[in-house]
Amino acid sequence: MDETILSAGIDVGTSTTQIIFSRMTIQNTGGFGSVPKIEIVDKEIIYESEIYFTPLLSENEIDGDKVSDIVMSEYKKANLTPDMLTTGAVIITGESSRKSNARSVTEALSETAGNFVVATAGPDLESVLAGKGSGAARLSEETGKTVANFDIGGGTTNICLFRDGTAIDTACLDIGGRLIKVDENGRVTYIAQKLKKLADMSGISVSIGDILTSETAENICREMTEVIEQSAGLRKPDSRLELMITNHSMKSGIVPDIITFSGGVADCMGYSGEKQFPYGDIGVFLGHAVAASPLLTERMSETAEETIRATVIGAGNFSMEVSGSTIEYTFGSLPIKSIPVSRIKLETSVDIPSAGEQIRKGLSRYENRLTAISMKGLPCPSFKEIEAMADAVCAGAEGSDQSVLIIITEADIGKALGQALKRRIKDRDFICVDGISCSDGDFIDIGEPLAHGKVLPVIVKTLIFS
């Protein structure tokens, strides 16, 4: 029997704030008489908000009250209430994530927007969600080619490289269309610190109070576009790229076969209006510079399915995974949120003897905080190996004050390992899920059971806030 859940995506970006609501259908695709295989078989966007300029109290502070008013007014327009939501994400992106009150705003939104709508951020995660929301992930799966999506927003450019539908590399640059703002007379009212440095390095004179000419705007945007080209492997890297990197550049060294563009600047690439600064920034100039660059003229490019809404669609439709259906758990107080992950190396039987000590160290890494242990796990373990793994888990957890033992495996062994743990663990609850991949330093949220308790919804997130 199909099960339907509702999801929310809320994106508080440098330039814009927007909300979507989606309906997801979960179905057992395993067939009669076989092991249940619960999958999300359909995703439908049922409501899209209008696009708002992100309200600010100052250049360093988001107007949290107005953002909350926007979100709740859109709930009313969609005839939804927070208690109707099962999953989703509040994403704070670009320069908004660096505002002084960014953390408090997202935490407040996650409390009011729904029981399992989570506050999450981080350049790597934004890159992946935008790439999925833009359709780049699906394009790579359908074509068999390597696809890079460049999500160029107001404050950052998030890049994700996909192969066979899977993200294989990410990067983020402090490049966007709202890094210079102008008033109605074209006078510069704001310039981002890094962009000012880039302009100075390139011999371009621009300061707050200047009248921004078309020539100066074009020159600055040409410099930014050349940095994007460097990140894509189409130009030799220089000190400009090093300056504009947010967290890291592309690590794989792979030049994409196909390039797609999303974000607000993608919508500006074809702008032909009379106003030079229709949005009070340099977004149109950056869009034109990108459209004229080798990114489009020398590489195969495809039109993204979504542009300005790519990230919010990614947040609403692609932030949640469902666990494998062979799971075991005794803990009933779900959902639980923001559980830090400690990853251990357990992939073959050779790793089992050291697993207990790895788990002991992993559980103590975050002091007294509830922690999840993640591992690849043996793909086809014998009964003897499952028993040895359970012994190692119990040995590693002995003496810890974890109220709930959370084990996450990629391999399809959750139920077998969980049943072995159930025979051994009498003093605490546990959750043992499979089919989920997460890394050291990630955080997870585990939601209320779906499909009559056969699966648990899991969100793996990378937080920008410590």
Coordinates of N, CA and C in Angstrom, one line a residue, residues 82-212:
P82 N 2.1 23.4 10.1 CA 3.4 22.7 10.4 C 3.2 21.2 10.8
D83 N 2.2 20.9 11.5 CA 2.0 19.5 12.0 C 1.7 18.6 10.9
M84 N 1.4 19.1 9.7 CA 1.1 18.2 8.5 C 2.4 17.8 7.8
L85 N 3.5 18.4 8.2 CA 4.7 18.1 7.5 C 5.5 16.9 8.1
T86 N 6.0 16.0 7.3 CA 6.8 14.9 7.7 C 8.3 15.1 7.6
T87 N 8.7 15.9 6.6 CA 10.1 16.1 6.4 C 10.3 17.4 5.6
G88 N 11.6 17.7 5.4 CA 11.9 18.9 4.7 C 13.2 19.5 5.3
A89 N 13.5 20.7 4.8 CA 14.7 21.3 5.3 C 14.6 22.9 5.2
V90 N 15.2 23.5 6.2 CA 15.4 25.0 6.1 C 16.9 25.2 5.8
I91 N 17.1 25.8 4.6 CA 18.5 26.0 4.2 C 18.8 27.4 4.2
I92 N 19.9 27.8 4.8 CA 20.4 29.2 4.8 C 21.6 29.2 4.0
T93 N 21.6 30.0 2.9 CA 22.7 29.9 1.9 C 23.4 31.2 1.6
G94 N 24.5 31.0 1.0 CA 25.3 32.2 0.5 C 25.7 33.1 1.6
E95 N 25.7 34.4 1.4 CA 26.1 35.3 2.4 C 25.2 35.4 3.6
S96 N 23.9 34.9 3.4 CA 23.0 34.9 4.6 C 23.5 34.0 5.7
S97 N 24.2 32.9 5.3 CA 24.8 32.0 6.4 C 25.8 32.7 7.2
R98 N 26.3 33.8 6.8 CA 27.4 34.5 7.5 C 26.9 35.7 8.4
K99 N 25.6 35.9 8.3 CA 25.0 37.0 9.1 C 25.1 36.7 10.6
S100 N 25.2 37.7 11.4 CA 25.5 37.5 12.8 C 24.4 36.6 13.5
N101 N 23.1 36.7 13.0 CA 22.1 35.9 13.7 C 21.6 34.8 12.8
A102 N 22.4 34.3 11.9 CA 21.9 33.2 11.0 C 21.5 32.0 11.7
R103 N 22.3 31.6 12.7 CA 22.0 30.3 13.4 C 20.7 30.5 14.2
S104 N 20.5 31.6 14.9 CA 19.2 31.7 15.6 C 18.0 31.8 14.7
V105 N 18.2 32.4 13.5 CA 17.0 32.4 12.6 C 16.7 31.0 12.1
T106 N 17.6 30.2 11.7 CA 17.3 28.9 11.2 C 16.8 28.0 12.3
E107 N 17.3 28.1 13.5 CA 16.8 27.3 14.6 C 15.4 27.6 14.9
A108 N 15.1 28.9 14.9 CA 13.7 29.4 15.2 C 12.8 28.9 14.1
L109 N 13.2 29.0 12.8 CA 12.4 28.5 11.7 C 12.1 27.0 11.8
S110 N 13.2 26.2 12.2 CA 13.0 24.8 12.3 C 12.0 24.4 13.4
E111 N 11.9 25.2 14.4 CA 11.0 24.9 15.5 C 9.5 25.2 15.1
T112 N 9.3 26.3 14.3 CA 8.0 26.7 13.9 C 7.5 26.1 12.6
A113 N 8.4 25.6 11.8 CA 8.0 25.2 10.4 C 7.5 23.8 10.4
G114 N 7.8 23.0 11.4 CA 7.4 21.6 11.4 C 8.2 20.7 12.2
N115 N 7.6 19.6 12.8 CA 8.3 18.8 13.7 C 9.6 18.1 13.1
F116 N 9.6 17.9 11.8 CA 10.7 17.2 11.2 C 11.3 18.1 10.1
V117 N 11.0 19.4 10.1 CA 11.6 20.3 9.1 C 12.9 20.7 9.9
V118 N 14.1 20.5 9.3 CA 15.3 20.7 10.0 C 16.1 21.9 9.5
A119 N 16.8 22.5 10.3 CA 17.7 23.6 10.0 C 19.0 23.1 9.6
T120 N 19.5 23.4 8.4 CA 20.8 22.8 7.9 C 21.4 23.8 6.9
A121 N 22.7 23.7 6.8 CA 23.4 24.6 5.9 C 24.8 24.0 5.6
G122 N 25.6 24.7 4.8 CA 26.9 24.2 4.5 C 27.1 24.2 3.0
P123 N 28.2 24.7 2.5 CA 28.4 24.9 1.0 C 28.3 23.6 0.3
D124 N 28.9 22.5 0.8 CA 28.9 21.2 0.1 C 27.4 20.7 -0.1
L125 N 26.7 20.7 1.0 CA 25.3 20.3 0.9 C 24.5 21.2 0.0
E126 N 24.7 22.5 0.0 CA 24.0 23.4 -0.9 C 24.3 23.0 -2.3
S127 N 25.5 22.7 -2.6 CA 25.9 22.4 -4.0 C 25.2 21.2 -4.5
V128 N 25.1 20.1 -3.6 CA 24.4 18.9 -4.0 C 22.9 19.1 -4.2
L129 N 22.3 19.8 -3.2 CA 20.9 20.1 -3.3 C 20.5 20.9 -4.6
A130 N 21.3 21.9 -4.9 CA 21.0 22.7 -6.0 C 21.2 21.9 -7.3
G131 N 22.2 21.1 -7.3 CA 22.4 20.2 -8.5 C 21.3 19.2 -8.7
K132 N 20.8 18.7 -7.6 CA 19.7 17.8 -7.8 C 18.4 18.5 -8.2
G133 N 18.2 19.7 -7.5 CA 17.0 20.5 -7.9 C 17.0 21.0 -9.3
S134 N 18.2 21.3 -9.8 CA 18.3 21.8 -11.2 C 18.1 20.7 -12.2
G135 N 18.2 19.5 -11.8 CA 18.0 18.4 -12.8 C 19.4 17.8 -13.3
A136 N 20.5 18.4 -12.8 CA 21.8 18.0 -13.3 C 22.1 16.5 -12.9
A137 N 21.7 16.1 -11.7 CA 21.9 14.7 -11.3 C 21.2 13.8 -12.2
R138 N 19.9 14.1 -12.5 CA 19.1 13.2 -13.4 C 19.7 13.2 -14.8
L139 N 20.2 14.3 -15.2 CA 20.8 14.4 -16.6 C 22.0 13.5 -16.7
S140 N 22.9 13.5 -15.6 CA 24.1 12.6 -15.7 C 23.7 11.2 -15.7
E141 N 22.6 10.8 -15.0 CA 22.1 9.4 -15.0 C 21.6 9.0 -16.3
E142 N 20.8 9.9 -17.0 CA 20.2 9.6 -18.2 C 21.2 9.6 -19.4
T143 N 22.2 10.4 -19.4 CA 23.2 10.5 -20.5 C 24.4 9.6 -20.3
G144 N 24.7 9.3 -19.0 CA 25.9 8.6 -18.8 C 27.2 9.5 -18.8
K145 N 26.9 10.8 -18.9 CA 28.0 11.7 -18.9 C 28.2 12.4 -17.6
T146 N 29.4 13.0 -17.4 CA 29.7 13.8 -16.2 C 29.1 15.2 -16.4
V147 N 28.3 15.6 -15.4 CA 27.6 16.9 -15.5 C 27.9 17.8 -14.3
A148 N 28.3 19.0 -14.6 CA 28.6 20.0 -13.5 C 27.5 21.0 -13.5
N149 N 26.9 21.2 -12.4 CA 25.9 22.3 -12.2 C 26.6 23.5 -11.5
F150 N 26.4 24.7 -12.0 CA 26.9 25.9 -11.4 C 25.7 26.7 -10.9
D151 N 25.5 26.7 -9.6 CA 24.3 27.4 -9.0 C 24.9 28.8 -8.6
I152 N 24.6 29.8 -9.4 CA 25.2 31.2 -9.2 C 24.1 32.0 -8.6
G153 N 24.2 32.3 -7.3 CA 23.2 33.1 -6.6 C 23.7 34.5 -6.4
G154 N 23.2 35.1 -5.3 CA 23.5 36.5 -4.9 C 24.9 36.6 -4.3
G155 N 25.3 35.6 -3.5 CA 26.5 35.7 -2.8 C 27.5 34.6 -3.1
T156 N 27.1 33.5 -3.5 CA 28.0 32.4 -3.8 C 27.7 31.6 -5.1
T157 N 28.7 30.9 -5.6 CA 28.5 30.0 -6.7 C 28.7 28.6 -6.2
N158 N 27.7 27.8 -6.1 CA 27.8 26.4 -5.6 C 28.0 25.4 -6.8
I159 N 29.0 24.6 -6.8 CA 29.3 23.8 -7.9 C 29.2 22.3 -7.5
C160 N 28.5 21.5 -8.3 CA 28.5 20.0 -8.0 C 28.7 19.2 -9.2
L161 N 29.5 18.2 -9.2 CA 29.8 17.4 -10.3 C 29.1 16.0 -10.1
F162 N 28.3 15.6 -11.1 CA 27.6 14.4 -11.0 C 28.0 13.4 -12.0
R163 N 28.0 12.1 -11.6 CA 28.2 11.0 -12.5 C 27.3 9.9 -12.2
D164 N 26.5 9.5 -13.2 CA 25.5 8.4 -12.9 C 24.5 8.8 -11.8
G165 N 24.2 10.0 -11.7 CA 23.2 10.5 -10.7 C 23.8 10.7 -9.4
T166 N 25.1 10.5 -9.2 CA 25.7 10.6 -7.8 C 26.7 11.8 -7.8
A167 N 26.6 12.5 -6.7 CA 27.6 13.6 -6.6 C 29.0 13.1 -6.3
I168 N 30.0 13.5 -7.1 CA 31.3 13.0 -6.9 C 32.3 14.1 -6.5
D169 N 31.9 15.4 -6.6 CA 32.8 16.4 -6.2 C 31.9 17.7 -6.0
T170 N 32.4 18.6 -5.1 CA 31.7 19.8 -4.9 C 32.7 21.0 -4.7
A171 N 32.3 22.2 -4.9 CA 33.1 23.3 -4.6 C 32.2 24.5 -4.4
C172 N 32.7 25.6 -3.8 CA 31.9 26.8 -3.6 C 32.8 28.0 -3.7
L173 N 32.4 29.0 -4.4 CA 33.1 30.2 -4.6 C 32.3 31.4 -4.1
D174 N 33.0 32.4 -3.6 CA 32.3 33.7 -3.1 C 32.1 34.6 -4.3
I175 N 31.3 34.1 -5.2 CA 31.0 34.8 -6.5 C 29.5 34.8 -6.6
G176 N 28.9 36.0 -6.8 CA 27.5 36.1 -7.0 C 27.0 37.5 -7.5
G177 N 25.8 37.6 -7.9 CA 25.3 38.8 -8.5 C 25.0 39.9 -7.5
R178 N 25.0 39.7 -6.2 CA 24.6 40.7 -5.3 C 25.8 41.1 -4.4
L179 N 27.0 40.9 -4.9 CA 28.2 41.3 -4.1 C 28.5 42.8 -4.3
I180 N 27.9 43.4 -5.3 CA 27.9 44.9 -5.3 C 26.4 45.3 -5.4
K181 N 26.0 46.2 -4.6 CA 24.7 46.8 -4.6 C 24.7 48.2 -5.0
V182 N 23.7 48.7 -5.7 CA 23.7 50.1 -6.1 C 22.3 50.7 -5.8
D183 N 22.3 52.0 -5.7 CA 21.0 52.6 -5.5 C 20.3 53.0 -6.8
E184 N 19.2 53.7 -6.8 CA 18.5 54.0 -8.0 C 19.3 54.9 -9.0
N185 N 20.3 55.5 -8.5 CA 21.2 56.4 -9.3 C 22.4 55.6 -9.8
G186 N 22.6 54.4 -9.5 CA 23.8 53.6 -9.8 C 24.9 53.8 -8.9
R187 N 24.7 54.4 -7.8 CA 25.8 54.7 -6.8 C 26.0 53.4 -5.9
V188 N 27.2 53.0 -5.8 CA 27.6 51.8 -5.0 C 27.3 52.0 -3.5
T189 N 26.4 51.2 -3.0 CA 26.1 51.2 -1.6 C 26.7 50.1 -0.8
Y190 N 27.1 49.1 -1.5 CA 27.7 47.9 -0.8 C 28.7 47.2 -1.8
I191 N 29.8 46.7 -1.3 CA 30.7 45.9 -2.0 C 31.3 44.8 -1.1
A192 N 31.2 43.6 -1.4 CA 31.7 42.5 -0.5 C 33.2 42.6 -0.4
Q193 N 33.8 42.3 0.7 CA 35.2 42.5 1.0 C 36.1 41.7 0.0
K194 N 35.7 40.4 -0.3 CA 36.5 39.6 -1.2 C 36.4 40.2 -2.6
L195 N 35.3 40.7 -3.0 CA 35.1 41.2 -4.4 C 36.0 42.5 -4.5
K196 N 36.0 43.3 -3.5 CA 36.8 44.5 -3.5 C 38.3 44.1 -3.7
K197 N 38.8 43.0 -3.0 CA 40.1 42.6 -3.1 C 40.4 42.1 -4.6
L198 N 39.4 41.4 -5.1 CA 39.5 40.9 -6.5 C 39.6 42.0 -7.5
A199 N 38.8 43.1 -7.3 CA 38.9 44.2 -8.2 C 40.2 44.9 -8.0
D200 N 40.7 45.1 -6.8 CA 42.0 45.7 -6.6 C 43.1 44.9 -7.3
M201 N 43.1 43.6 -7.2 CA 44.1 42.7 -7.8 C 44.1 42.9 -9.3
S202 N 43.0 43.1 -9.9 CA 42.8 43.2 -11.3 C 42.9 44.6 -11.8
G203 N 43.2 45.6 -11.0 CA 43.4 47.0 -11.4 C 42.1 47.7 -11.7
I204 N 41.0 47.2 -11.1 CA 39.7 47.8 -11.3 C 39.3 48.7 -10.1
S205 N 39.1 49.9 -10.3 CA 38.8 50.9 -9.2 C 37.2 50.9 -9.0
V206 N 36.8 50.5 -7.7 CA 35.4 50.6 -7.4 C 35.4 50.7 -5.8
S207 N 34.6 51.6 -5.4 CA 34.4 51.8 -3.9 C 33.0 52.3 -3.6
I208 N 32.6 52.1 -2.4 CA 31.3 52.6 -1.9 C 31.2 54.1 -2.2
G209 N 30.1 54.5 -2.8 CA 29.9 56.0 -3.1 C 30.2 56.3 -4.5
D210 N 30.9 55.4 -5.3 CA 31.2 55.6 -6.7 C 29.9 55.4 -7.5
I211 N 29.8 56.1 -8.6 CA 28.8 55.7 -9.6 C 29.4 54.5 -10.4
L212 N 28.7 53.4 -10.4 CA 29.1 52.2 -11.1 C 28.8 52.3 -12.6

